[in-house]
């Protein structure tokens, strides 16, 4: 089987799709990728992946969108793929149109969270639902990362029931592991962790670290985390906040400058570490006491939460789709209303004040990931869906 995966940017391939693609390649399938050009694409190509650089905008832009459809159609016709698998909202629509125009017999769409959700305005909800419903007509299989999207699709009649299935999301539970299960010892090297801490200029007197992972955009909620931290500092004067991630040049809502202004206006710059883009995520998570994801955007099932739970960390996140499915409130972490720094601070204070509770939530989270969110389960489901098609 010859497969083409389509998404907007190379970063999506590197952080989300590459493990799936590696699994498919190991099962003797031919897998190629189409996404916008950039440094990530060059890295992937150097690593031996077949990547076709085609500019795919991450927002609605009729002229550029039509150009993307044309170029994708040409690519698909030229290489005669058996199956096209699309990801990320705009690229997924453009890719499906191109695949249909090129006469592809099997079109698969992974919804990394439908773009219509309970945080959308009524007009946005209607618009994106209509787009997704129309695109569903030319899709053979829609895969969701959470069960809530399936329930929503059924309730609203998005597509015939036989077209939509659960794929889920997962992590490498051996890479993201703080404790060696066999010997009950720390997998992370304590000397290396101390050096990492120093390299990030975390003050020596820091006794508690909370952190988040994600692109620096407004809707990922890092601004609310900073506000919550400012509220916590009187009670926890040696608290440090770590924001792991960077702002992409293609982000529709850049937020980095605004975030820095907020940090300085609150006078807490000594208590905040902005790491920028990093690859050593398990090691960085190993420095944290609590993981926080204060997002209020269209999540599917956030991998960052699964990584944190896999590392045995308690999680504080918001009551939105995906997050409320991954985290069990009062068992693996705490769920708070989105865009509410007061409630976020209260939840963090509960955990910062109670070491035993943090340990209990973290341990249960690790057990939950092992049963529900091992990435091997996702790979096996995907391979079976391809075979069924």
mmCIF file of C-alpha atoms in Angstrom:
data_model
loop_
_atom_site.group_PDB
_atom_site.id
_atom_site.type_symbol
_atom_site.label_atom_id
_atom_site.label_comp_id
_atom_site.label_asym_id
_atom_site.label_seq_id
_atom_site.Cartn_x
_atom_site.Cartn_y
_atom_site.Cartn_z
ATOM 1 C CA UNK A 1 0.000 0.000 0.000
ATOM 2 C CA UNK A 2 1.304 3.430 -0.969
ATOM 3 C CA UNK A 3 0.221 6.152 1.465
ATOM 4 C CA UNK A 4 0.498 9.945 1.558
ATOM 5 C CA UNK A 5 0.108 11.845 4.845
ATOM 6 C CA UNK A 6 -0.820 15.527 4.476
ATOM 7 C CA UNK A 7 -0.545 18.191 7.203
ATOM 8 C CA UNK A 8 0.245 21.900 7.373
ATOM 9 C CA UNK A 9 3.727 21.989 8.923
ATOM 10 C CA UNK A 10 6.746 19.759 9.452
ATOM 11 C CA UNK A 11 6.479 20.245 13.207
ATOM 12 C CA UNK A 12 3.266 18.202 13.209
ATOM 13 C CA UNK A 13 5.112 15.337 11.520
ATOM 14 C CA UNK A 14 8.010 15.497 13.976
ATOM 15 C CA UNK A 15 5.999 15.735 17.179
ATOM 16 C CA UNK A 16 2.774 13.863 16.357
ATOM 17 C CA UNK A 17 2.942 11.712 13.233
ATOM 18 C CA UNK A 18 6.462 10.333 13.019
ATOM 19 C CA UNK A 19 5.924 7.420 15.477
ATOM 20 C CA UNK A 20 2.852 6.317 13.469
ATOM 21 C CA UNK A 21 4.754 6.633 10.199
ATOM 22 C CA UNK A 22 7.706 4.643 11.578
ATOM 23 C CA UNK A 23 5.331 1.858 12.612
ATOM 24 C CA UNK A 24 3.725 1.749 9.165
ATOM 25 C CA UNK A 25 7.130 1.722 7.461
ATOM 26 C CA UNK A 26 8.206 -1.167 9.708
ATOM 27 C CA UNK A 27 5.189 -3.090 8.391
ATOM 28 C CA UNK A 28 6.390 -2.683 4.808
ATOM 29 C CA UNK A 29 3.960 0.048 3.791
ATOM 30 C CA UNK A 30 5.198 2.880 1.577
ATOM 31 C CA UNK A 31 4.599 6.180 3.378
ATOM 32 C CA UNK A 32 5.297 9.694 2.087
ATOM 33 C CA UNK A 33 4.476 13.118 3.524
ATOM 34 C CA UNK A 34 3.314 16.468 2.080
ATOM 35 C CA UNK A 35 3.528 19.656 4.171
ATOM 36 C CA UNK A 36 4.808 23.231 4.052
ATOM 37 C CA UNK A 37 8.548 23.710 3.505
ATOM 38 C CA UNK A 38 10.789 24.581 6.445
ATOM 39 C CA UNK A 39 13.735 23.461 8.543
ATOM 40 C CA UNK A 40 11.758 20.518 9.975
ATOM 41 C CA UNK A 41 11.112 19.226 6.450
ATOM 42 C CA UNK A 42 14.835 19.388 5.646
ATOM 43 C CA UNK A 43 15.624 17.463 8.850
ATOM 44 C CA UNK A 44 13.055 14.796 8.018
ATOM 45 C CA UNK A 45 14.435 14.449 4.510
ATOM 46 C CA UNK A 46 17.972 14.068 5.888
ATOM 47 C CA UNK A 47 16.674 11.313 8.165
ATOM 48 C CA UNK A 48 15.414 9.416 5.120
ATOM 49 C CA UNK A 49 11.710 10.298 5.049
ATOM 50 C CA UNK A 50 10.151 11.151 1.685
ATOM 51 C CA UNK A 51 8.682 14.627 2.208
ATOM 52 C CA UNK A 52 7.139 16.741 -0.552
ATOM 53 C CA UNK A 53 7.320 20.462 0.345
ATOM 54 C CA UNK A 54 4.022 22.106 -0.638
ATOM 55 C CA UNK A 55 2.939 25.370 0.961
ATOM 56 C CA UNK A 56 -0.240 24.814 2.996
ATOM 57 C CA UNK A 57 -1.508 27.845 4.910
ATOM 58 C CA UNK A 58 -2.942 27.343 8.407
ATOM 59 C CA UNK A 59 -5.756 29.824 7.809
ATOM 60 C CA UNK A 60 -8.427 30.387 5.185
ATOM 61 C CA UNK A 61 -6.824 32.230 2.271
ATOM 62 C CA UNK A 62 -8.666 31.445 -1.001
ATOM 63 C CA UNK A 63 -5.847 32.101 -3.478
ATOM 64 C CA UNK A 64 -3.191 30.215 -1.490
ATOM 65 C CA UNK A 65 -5.657 27.462 -0.602
ATOM 66 C CA UNK A 66 -6.527 26.890 -4.284
ATOM 67 C CA UNK A 67 -2.840 26.820 -5.138
ATOM 68 C CA UNK A 68 -2.267 24.180 -2.429
ATOM 69 C CA UNK A 69 -5.121 22.057 -3.815
ATOM 70 C CA UNK A 70 -3.673 22.292 -7.324
ATOM 71 C CA UNK A 71 -0.159 21.297 -6.225
ATOM 72 C CA UNK A 72 -1.407 18.471 -4.010
ATOM 73 C CA UNK A 73 -3.612 17.136 -6.825
ATOM 74 C CA UNK A 74 -0.623 17.110 -9.189
ATOM 75 C CA UNK A 75 1.518 15.305 -6.605
ATOM 76 C CA UNK A 76 -1.141 12.669 -5.908
ATOM 77 C CA UNK A 77 -1.821 12.037 -9.613
ATOM 78 C CA UNK A 78 1.878 11.753 -10.362
ATOM 79 C CA UNK A 79 2.641 9.251 -7.562
ATOM 80 C CA UNK A 80 -0.614 7.243 -7.691
ATOM 81 C CA UNK A 81 -1.174 6.769 -3.959
ATOM 82 C CA UNK A 82 -3.533 4.037 -2.763
ATOM 83 C CA UNK A 83 -4.555 6.000 0.314
ATOM 84 C CA UNK A 84 -4.329 9.650 1.410
ATOM 85 C CA UNK A 85 -4.417 10.405 5.151
ATOM 86 C CA UNK A 86 -4.984 14.043 6.147
ATOM 87 C CA UNK A 87 -4.413 15.942 9.407
ATOM 88 C CA UNK A 88 -4.940 19.430 10.948
ATOM 89 C CA UNK A 89 -8.074 21.469 10.034
ATOM 90 C CA UNK A 90 -7.177 23.492 6.911
ATOM 91 C CA UNK A 91 -4.742 20.959 5.458
ATOM 92 C CA UNK A 92 -7.311 18.197 6.055
ATOM 93 C CA UNK A 93 -9.948 19.940 3.938
ATOM 94 C CA UNK A 94 -7.546 20.938 1.146
ATOM 95 C CA UNK A 95 -5.946 17.482 1.138
ATOM 96 C CA UNK A 96 -9.279 15.693 0.847
ATOM 97 C CA UNK A 97 -10.392 17.888 -2.046
ATOM 98 C CA UNK A 98 -7.085 17.238 -3.843
ATOM 99 C CA UNK A 99 -7.289 13.504 -3.182
ATOM 100 C CA UNK A 100 -10.834 13.367 -4.557
ATOM 101 C CA UNK A 101 -9.887 15.366 -7.643
ATOM 102 C CA UNK A 102 -6.942 13.026 -8.197
ATOM 103 C CA UNK A 103 -9.223 9.965 -8.001
ATOM 104 C CA UNK A 104 -7.825 8.404 -4.809
ATOM 105 C CA UNK A 105 -9.955 5.456 -3.705
ATOM 106 C CA UNK A 106 -9.303 5.700 0.062
ATOM 107 C CA UNK A 107 -9.317 9.003 1.966
ATOM 108 C CA UNK A 108 -8.716 9.014 5.733
ATOM 109 C CA UNK A 109 -8.956 11.992 8.100
ATOM 110 C CA UNK A 110 -7.647 12.110 11.668
ATOM 111 C CA UNK A 111 -9.565 14.799 13.529
ATOM 112 C CA UNK A 112 -7.090 16.138 16.078
ATOM 113 C CA UNK A 113 -10.135 17.688 17.722
ATOM 114 C CA UNK A 114 -12.944 18.928 15.462
ATOM 115 C CA UNK A 115 -12.527 22.697 14.842
ATOM 116 C CA UNK A 116 -16.049 23.281 16.214
ATOM 117 C CA UNK A 117 -16.238 22.845 20.001
ATOM 118 C CA UNK A 118 -17.775 24.257 23.167
ATOM 119 C CA UNK A 119 -15.286 27.160 23.261
ATOM 120 C CA UNK A 120 -16.300 28.307 19.741
ATOM 121 C CA UNK A 121 -18.569 31.276 19.106
ATOM 122 C CA UNK A 122 -21.972 30.273 17.586
ATOM 123 C CA UNK A 123 -20.928 31.600 14.140
ATOM 124 C CA UNK A 124 -17.576 29.768 14.233
ATOM 125 C CA UNK A 125 -19.309 26.587 15.368
ATOM 126 C CA UNK A 126 -21.805 26.702 12.489
ATOM 127 C CA UNK A 127 -19.164 27.538 9.894
ATOM 128 C CA UNK A 128 -16.697 24.809 10.868
ATOM 129 C CA UNK A 129 -19.452 22.225 11.320
ATOM 130 C CA UNK A 130 -20.720 22.896 7.781
ATOM 131 C CA UNK A 131 -17.180 22.652 6.381
ATOM 132 C CA UNK A 132 -16.552 19.363 8.240
ATOM 133 C CA UNK A 133 -19.944 17.942 7.167
ATOM 134 C CA UNK A 134 -19.300 18.751 3.496
ATOM 135 C CA UNK A 135 -15.752 17.334 3.682
ATOM 136 C CA UNK A 136 -17.133 14.165 5.286
ATOM 137 C CA UNK A 137 -18.942 13.361 2.003
ATOM 138 C CA UNK A 138 -15.568 12.802 0.319
ATOM 139 C CA UNK A 139 -13.990 10.967 3.275
ATOM 140 C CA UNK A 140 -13.983 7.197 3.651
ATOM 141 C CA UNK A 141 -12.877 7.098 7.272
ATOM 142 C CA UNK A 142 -12.841 9.727 10.046
ATOM 143 C CA UNK A 143 -10.684 8.882 13.064
ATOM 144 C CA UNK A 144 -11.005 10.789 16.332
ATOM 145 C CA UNK A 145 -8.557 11.178 19.206
ATOM 146 C CA UNK A 146 -11.294 11.261 21.834
ATOM 147 C CA UNK A 147 -14.700 9.688 22.446
ATOM 148 C CA UNK A 148 -16.410 13.066 22.859
ATOM 149 C CA UNK A 149 -15.949 13.930 19.175
ATOM 150 C CA UNK A 150 -17.610 10.651 18.171
ATOM 151 C CA UNK A 151 -20.589 11.415 20.429
ATOM 152 C CA UNK A 152 -20.827 14.944 18.977
ATOM 153 C CA UNK A 153 -20.607 13.663 15.387
ATOM 154 C CA UNK A 154 -23.405 11.138 16.044
ATOM 155 C CA UNK A 155 -25.599 13.683 17.821
ATOM 156 C CA UNK A 156 -25.259 16.276 15.020
ATOM 157 C CA UNK A 157 -25.328 13.827 12.114
ATOM 158 C CA UNK A 158 -21.879 14.848 10.858
ATOM 159 C CA UNK A 159 -21.448 11.674 8.805
ATOM 160 C CA UNK A 160 -22.791 8.109 8.518
ATOM 161 C CA UNK A 161 -21.908 6.117 11.659
ATOM 162 C CA UNK A 162 -19.888 3.559 9.694
ATOM 163 C CA UNK A 163 -17.435 6.298 8.678
ATOM 164 C CA UNK A 164 -16.264 7.372 12.149
ATOM 165 C CA UNK A 165 -14.066 5.428 14.595
ATOM 166 C CA UNK A 166 -11.927 5.991 17.665
ATOM 167 C CA UNK A 167 -8.153 6.132 17.095
ATOM 168 C CA UNK A 168 -7.056 7.760 20.346
ATOM 169 C CA UNK A 169 -3.676 9.243 21.152
ATOM 170 C CA UNK A 170 -0.663 7.781 22.880
ATOM 171 C CA UNK A 171 2.948 8.138 23.954
ATOM 172 C CA UNK A 172 6.044 5.965 24.120
ATOM 173 C CA UNK A 173 5.610 4.798 27.705
ATOM 174 C CA UNK A 174 9.216 3.579 27.848
ATOM 175 C CA UNK A 175 10.687 6.933 26.812
ATOM 176 C CA UNK A 176 8.383 8.891 29.115
ATOM 177 C CA UNK A 177 9.101 7.107 32.355
ATOM 178 C CA UNK A 178 10.475 8.664 35.517
ATOM 179 C CA UNK A 179 10.825 5.392 37.439
ATOM 180 C CA UNK A 180 12.237 2.101 36.174
ATOM 181 C CA UNK A 181 9.424 -0.380 36.770
ATOM 182 C CA UNK A 182 11.708 -3.394 37.203
ATOM 183 C CA UNK A 183 14.063 -1.915 39.793
ATOM 184 C CA UNK A 184 11.957 0.942 41.210
ATOM 185 C CA UNK A 185 14.809 3.325 40.536
ATOM 186 C CA UNK A 186 14.924 6.682 38.819
ATOM 187 C CA UNK A 187 15.414 6.355 35.078
ATOM 188 C CA UNK A 188 16.620 9.961 34.879
ATOM 189 C CA UNK A 189 20.227 10.577 35.845
ATOM 190 C CA UNK A 190 20.279 12.839 38.921
ATOM 191 C CA UNK A 191 23.579 14.488 37.957
ATOM 192 C CA UNK A 192 22.274 15.257 34.478
ATOM 193 C CA UNK A 193 19.054 16.643 35.958
ATOM 194 C CA UNK A 194 21.036 18.957 38.259
ATOM 195 C CA UNK A 195 23.076 20.238 35.295
ATOM 196 C CA UNK A 196 19.888 20.711 33.267
ATOM 197 C CA UNK A 197 18.403 22.751 36.088
ATOM 198 C CA UNK A 198 21.489 24.959 36.202
ATOM 199 C CA UNK A 199 21.549 25.371 32.413
ATOM 200 C CA UNK A 200 18.000 26.748 32.620
ATOM 201 C CA UNK A 201 19.113 29.250 35.325
ATOM 202 C CA UNK A 202 16.578 27.942 37.809
ATOM 203 C CA UNK A 203 17.457 29.560 41.168
ATOM 204 C CA UNK A 204 19.136 27.265 43.725
ATOM 205 C CA UNK A 205 16.485 28.038 46.343
ATOM 206 C CA UNK A 206 13.625 26.857 44.096
ATOM 207 C CA UNK A 207 11.736 24.102 45.900
ATOM 208 C CA UNK A 208 8.683 23.650 43.632
ATOM 209 C CA UNK A 209 8.421 23.797 39.834
ATOM 210 C CA UNK A 210 5.231 23.862 37.784
ATOM 211 C CA UNK A 211 5.330 23.808 34.008
ATOM 212 C CA UNK A 212 3.481 23.598 30.729
ATOM 213 C CA UNK A 213 4.293 22.432 27.186
ATOM 214 C CA UNK A 214 2.916 23.839 23.949
ATOM 215 C CA UNK A 215 3.198 26.447 21.263
ATOM 216 C CA UNK A 216 3.177 29.943 22.679
ATOM 217 C CA UNK A 217 -0.227 31.053 21.450
ATOM 218 C CA UNK A 218 -2.917 32.875 23.386
ATOM 219 C CA UNK A 219 -5.327 29.924 23.355
ATOM 220 C CA UNK A 220 -2.846 27.532 24.963
ATOM 221 C CA UNK A 221 -3.435 29.613 28.096
ATOM 222 C CA UNK A 222 0.127 30.353 29.224
ATOM 223 C CA UNK A 223 -1.014 33.890 30.111
ATOM 224 C CA UNK A 224 -3.449 32.468 32.680
ATOM 225 C CA UNK A 225 -0.687 30.271 34.109
ATOM 226 C CA UNK A 226 1.509 33.342 34.616
ATOM 227 C CA UNK A 227 -1.348 35.183 36.339
ATOM 228 C CA UNK A 228 -1.985 32.163 38.583
ATOM 229 C CA UNK A 229 1.716 31.977 39.475
ATOM 230 C CA UNK A 230 1.705 35.621 40.556
ATOM 231 C CA UNK A 231 -1.201 34.824 42.912
ATOM 232 C CA UNK A 232 0.697 31.837 44.364
ATOM 233 C CA UNK A 233 4.048 33.511 45.051
ATOM 234 C CA UNK A 234 3.061 35.085 48.412
ATOM 235 C CA UNK A 235 2.418 31.545 49.765
ATOM 236 C CA UNK A 236 5.154 29.810 47.746
ATOM 237 C CA UNK A 237 8.010 32.347 47.430
ATOM 238 C CA UNK A 238 10.427 29.757 45.973
ATOM 239 C CA UNK A 239 8.085 28.642 43.187
ATOM 240 C CA UNK A 240 9.320 28.481 39.573
ATOM 241 C CA UNK A 241 7.222 28.309 36.386
ATOM 242 C CA UNK A 242 8.594 26.632 33.266
ATOM 243 C CA UNK A 243 7.031 27.329 29.847
ATOM 244 C CA UNK A 244 8.317 24.740 27.362
ATOM 245 C CA UNK A 245 7.776 25.571 23.689
ATOM 246 C CA UNK A 246 8.131 28.336 21.157
ATOM 247 C CA UNK A 247 6.115 30.515 18.834
ATOM 248 C CA UNK A 248 5.988 29.373 15.221
ATOM 249 C CA UNK A 249 6.300 31.942 12.431
ATOM 250 C CA UNK A 250 3.124 30.451 10.907
ATOM 251 C CA UNK A 251 1.042 30.766 14.097
ATOM 252 C CA UNK A 252 -2.146 32.754 13.327
ATOM 253 C CA UNK A 253 -2.158 34.198 16.869
ATOM 254 C CA UNK A 254 1.419 35.064 17.947
ATOM 255 C CA UNK A 255 1.642 35.586 21.709
ATOM 256 C CA UNK A 256 5.324 35.519 22.721
ATOM 257 C CA UNK A 257 5.757 39.310 23.037
ATOM 258 C CA UNK A 258 2.487 39.652 24.929
ATOM 259 C CA UNK A 259 3.489 36.844 27.317
ATOM 260 C CA UNK A 260 6.817 38.517 28.138
ATOM 261 C CA UNK A 261 5.019 41.830 28.757
ATOM 262 C CA UNK A 262 2.632 40.074 31.163
ATOM 263 C CA UNK A 263 5.517 38.455 33.057
ATOM 264 C CA UNK A 264 7.267 41.816 33.466
ATOM 265 C CA UNK A 265 4.082 43.725 34.358
ATOM 266 C CA UNK A 266 3.509 41.258 37.214
ATOM 267 C CA UNK A 267 7.151 41.555 38.279
ATOM 268 C CA UNK A 268 7.758 37.800 38.348
ATOM 269 C CA UNK A 269 10.480 37.455 35.696
ATOM 270 C CA UNK A 270 12.812 35.813 38.260
ATOM 271 C CA UNK A 271 10.224 33.063 38.739
ATOM 272 C CA UNK A 272 9.583 32.207 35.069
ATOM 273 C CA UNK A 273 11.745 30.133 32.718
ATOM 274 C CA UNK A 274 10.962 30.223 28.985
ATOM 275 C CA UNK A 275 12.844 27.280 27.488
ATOM 276 C CA UNK A 276 12.021 27.807 23.801
ATOM 277 C CA UNK A 277 11.748 24.771 21.509
ATOM 278 C CA UNK A 278 13.222 21.648 23.140
ATOM 279 C CA UNK A 279 13.675 17.979 22.271
ATOM 280 C CA UNK A 280 14.550 16.740 25.795
ATOM 281 C CA UNK A 281 10.940 16.712 26.997
ATOM 282 C CA UNK A 282 11.188 13.693 29.370
ATOM 283 C CA UNK A 283 14.139 15.312 31.144
ATOM 284 C CA UNK A 284 12.354 18.666 31.434
ATOM 285 C CA UNK A 285 9.217 16.974 32.763
ATOM 286 C CA UNK A 286 11.496 15.213 35.241
ATOM 287 C CA UNK A 287 12.211 18.599 36.840
ATOM 288 C CA UNK A 288 8.545 19.382 37.456
ATOM 289 C CA UNK A 289 6.339 18.795 40.479
ATOM 290 C CA UNK A 290 3.069 19.590 38.669
ATOM 291 C CA UNK A 291 2.161 19.757 34.982
ATOM 292 C CA UNK A 292 -0.322 22.418 33.880
ATOM 293 C CA UNK A 293 -2.221 22.770 30.605
ATOM 294 C CA UNK A 294 -4.500 25.847 30.828
ATOM 295 C CA UNK A 295 -5.604 25.613 27.180
ATOM 296 C CA UNK A 296 -8.929 26.893 25.848
ATOM 297 C CA UNK A 297 -8.604 25.919 22.194
ATOM 298 C CA UNK A 298 -9.684 22.926 20.060
ATOM 299 C CA UNK A 299 -7.736 20.069 21.617
ATOM 300 C CA UNK A 300 -8.139 16.512 20.413
ATOM 301 C CA UNK A 301 -6.450 14.673 23.252
ATOM 302 C CA UNK A 302 -3.342 16.609 24.319
ATOM 303 C CA UNK A 303 -0.187 14.537 24.055
ATOM 304 C CA UNK A 304 1.538 16.836 26.545
ATOM 305 C CA UNK A 305 -0.886 15.674 29.253
ATOM 306 C CA UNK A 306 -0.224 12.027 28.373
ATOM 307 C CA UNK A 307 3.544 12.628 28.500
ATOM 308 C CA UNK A 308 3.226 14.281 31.916
ATOM 309 C CA UNK A 309 1.029 11.467 33.287
ATOM 310 C CA UNK A 310 3.460 8.923 31.869
ATOM 311 C CA UNK A 311 6.208 10.653 33.869
ATOM 312 C CA UNK A 312 4.146 10.266 37.034
ATOM 313 C CA UNK A 313 3.147 13.920 37.317
ATOM 314 C CA UNK A 314 -0.169 15.221 38.641
ATOM 315 C CA UNK A 315 -1.962 17.377 36.063
ATOM 316 C CA UNK A 316 -3.989 20.567 36.390
ATOM 317 C CA UNK A 317 -5.920 21.334 33.218
ATOM 318 C CA UNK A 318 -9.071 22.980 31.920
ATOM 319 C CA UNK A 319 -12.584 21.657 31.456
ATOM 320 C CA UNK A 320 -12.465 21.339 27.674
ATOM 321 C CA UNK A 321 -12.766 18.474 25.220
ATOM 322 C CA UNK A 322 -9.807 16.111 25.288
ATOM 323 C CA UNK A 323 -8.385 17.433 28.561
ATOM 324 C CA UNK A 324 -11.406 16.291 30.580
ATOM 325 C CA UNK A 325 -11.144 12.869 28.941
ATOM 326 C CA UNK A 326 -7.431 12.376 29.631
ATOM 327 C CA UNK A 327 -7.497 13.619 33.237
ATOM 328 C CA UNK A 328 -9.749 12.085 35.885
ATOM 329 C CA UNK A 329 -10.604 14.887 38.305
ATOM 330 C CA UNK A 330 -9.596 13.977 41.838
ATOM 331 C CA UNK A 331 -7.656 10.883 40.720
ATOM 332 C CA UNK A 332 -4.951 11.881 38.224
ATOM 333 C CA UNK A 333 -5.231 15.644 38.647
ATOM 334 C CA UNK A 334 -7.600 18.567 38.888
ATOM 335 C CA UNK A 335 -9.835 20.156 36.237
ATOM 336 C CA UNK A 336 -10.657 23.878 36.380
ATOM 337 C CA UNK A 337 -12.768 26.261 34.256
ATOM 338 C CA UNK A 338 -10.898 27.670 31.220
ATOM 339 C CA UNK A 339 -9.683 31.291 31.184
ATOM 340 C CA UNK A 340 -9.854 31.564 34.974
ATOM 341 C CA UNK A 341 -6.523 32.273 36.680
ATOM 342 C CA UNK A 342 -8.204 32.425 40.113
ATOM 343 C CA UNK A 343 -9.521 28.844 39.931
ATOM 344 C CA UNK A 344 -6.258 27.705 38.343
ATOM 345 C CA UNK A 345 -4.287 29.177 41.268
ATOM 346 C CA UNK A 346 -6.629 27.489 43.783
ATOM 347 C CA UNK A 347 -6.120 24.067 42.184
ATOM 348 C CA UNK A 348 -2.353 24.544 42.027
ATOM 349 C CA UNK A 349 -2.290 25.643 45.672
ATOM 350 C CA UNK A 350 -4.100 22.437 46.679
ATOM 351 C CA UNK A 351 -1.407 20.315 45.027
ATOM 352 C CA UNK A 352 1.586 22.489 45.919
ATOM 353 C CA UNK A 353 0.562 22.191 49.580
ATOM 354 C CA UNK A 354 0.229 18.404 49.555
ATOM 355 C CA UNK A 355 3.182 16.202 48.541
ATOM 356 C CA UNK A 356 1.280 12.945 49.206
ATOM 357 C CA UNK A 357 -1.598 14.028 46.979
ATOM 358 C CA UNK A 358 0.816 14.910 44.159
ATOM 359 C CA UNK A 359 2.400 11.461 44.454
ATOM 360 C CA UNK A 360 -0.955 9.662 44.509
ATOM 361 C CA UNK A 361 -2.282 11.529 41.447
ATOM 362 C CA UNK A 362 0.998 10.988 39.613
ATOM 363 C CA UNK A 363 1.079 7.260 40.292
ATOM 364 C CA UNK A 364 -2.541 6.769 39.202
ATOM 365 C CA UNK A 365 -1.842 8.838 36.079
ATOM 366 C CA UNK A 366 1.071 6.595 35.126
ATOM 367 C CA UNK A 367 -1.094 3.494 35.586
ATOM 368 C CA UNK A 368 -3.832 5.056 33.442
ATOM 369 C CA UNK A 369 -1.416 5.832 30.599
ATOM 370 C CA UNK A 370 -0.082 2.264 30.598
ATOM 371 C CA UNK A 371 -3.604 0.854 30.161
ATOM 372 C CA UNK A 372 -5.262 3.492 27.934
ATOM 373 C CA UNK A 373 -2.629 5.577 26.156
ATOM 374 C CA UNK A 374 0.317 3.421 25.112
ATOM 375 C CA UNK A 375 1.072 4.559 21.550
ATOM 376 C CA UNK A 376 1.327 0.929 20.405
ATOM 377 C CA UNK A 377 -2.449 0.658 20.836
ATOM 378 C CA UNK A 378 -2.907 3.626 18.474
ATOM 379 C CA UNK A 379 -0.556 2.135 15.862
ATOM 380 C CA UNK A 380 -2.329 -1.230 15.939
ATOM 381 C CA UNK A 381 -5.757 0.402 15.549
ATOM 382 C CA UNK A 382 -4.546 2.515 12.620
ATOM 383 C CA UNK A 383 -2.954 -0.457 10.837
ATOM 384 C CA UNK A 384 -6.189 -2.438 11.244
ATOM 385 C CA UNK A 385 -8.285 0.446 9.862
ATOM 386 C CA UNK A 386 -6.001 0.644 6.825
ATOM 387 C CA UNK A 387 -6.349 -3.112 6.279
ATOM 388 C CA UNK A 388 -10.130 -2.915 6.580
ATOM 389 C CA UNK A 389 -10.220 -0.176 3.917
#
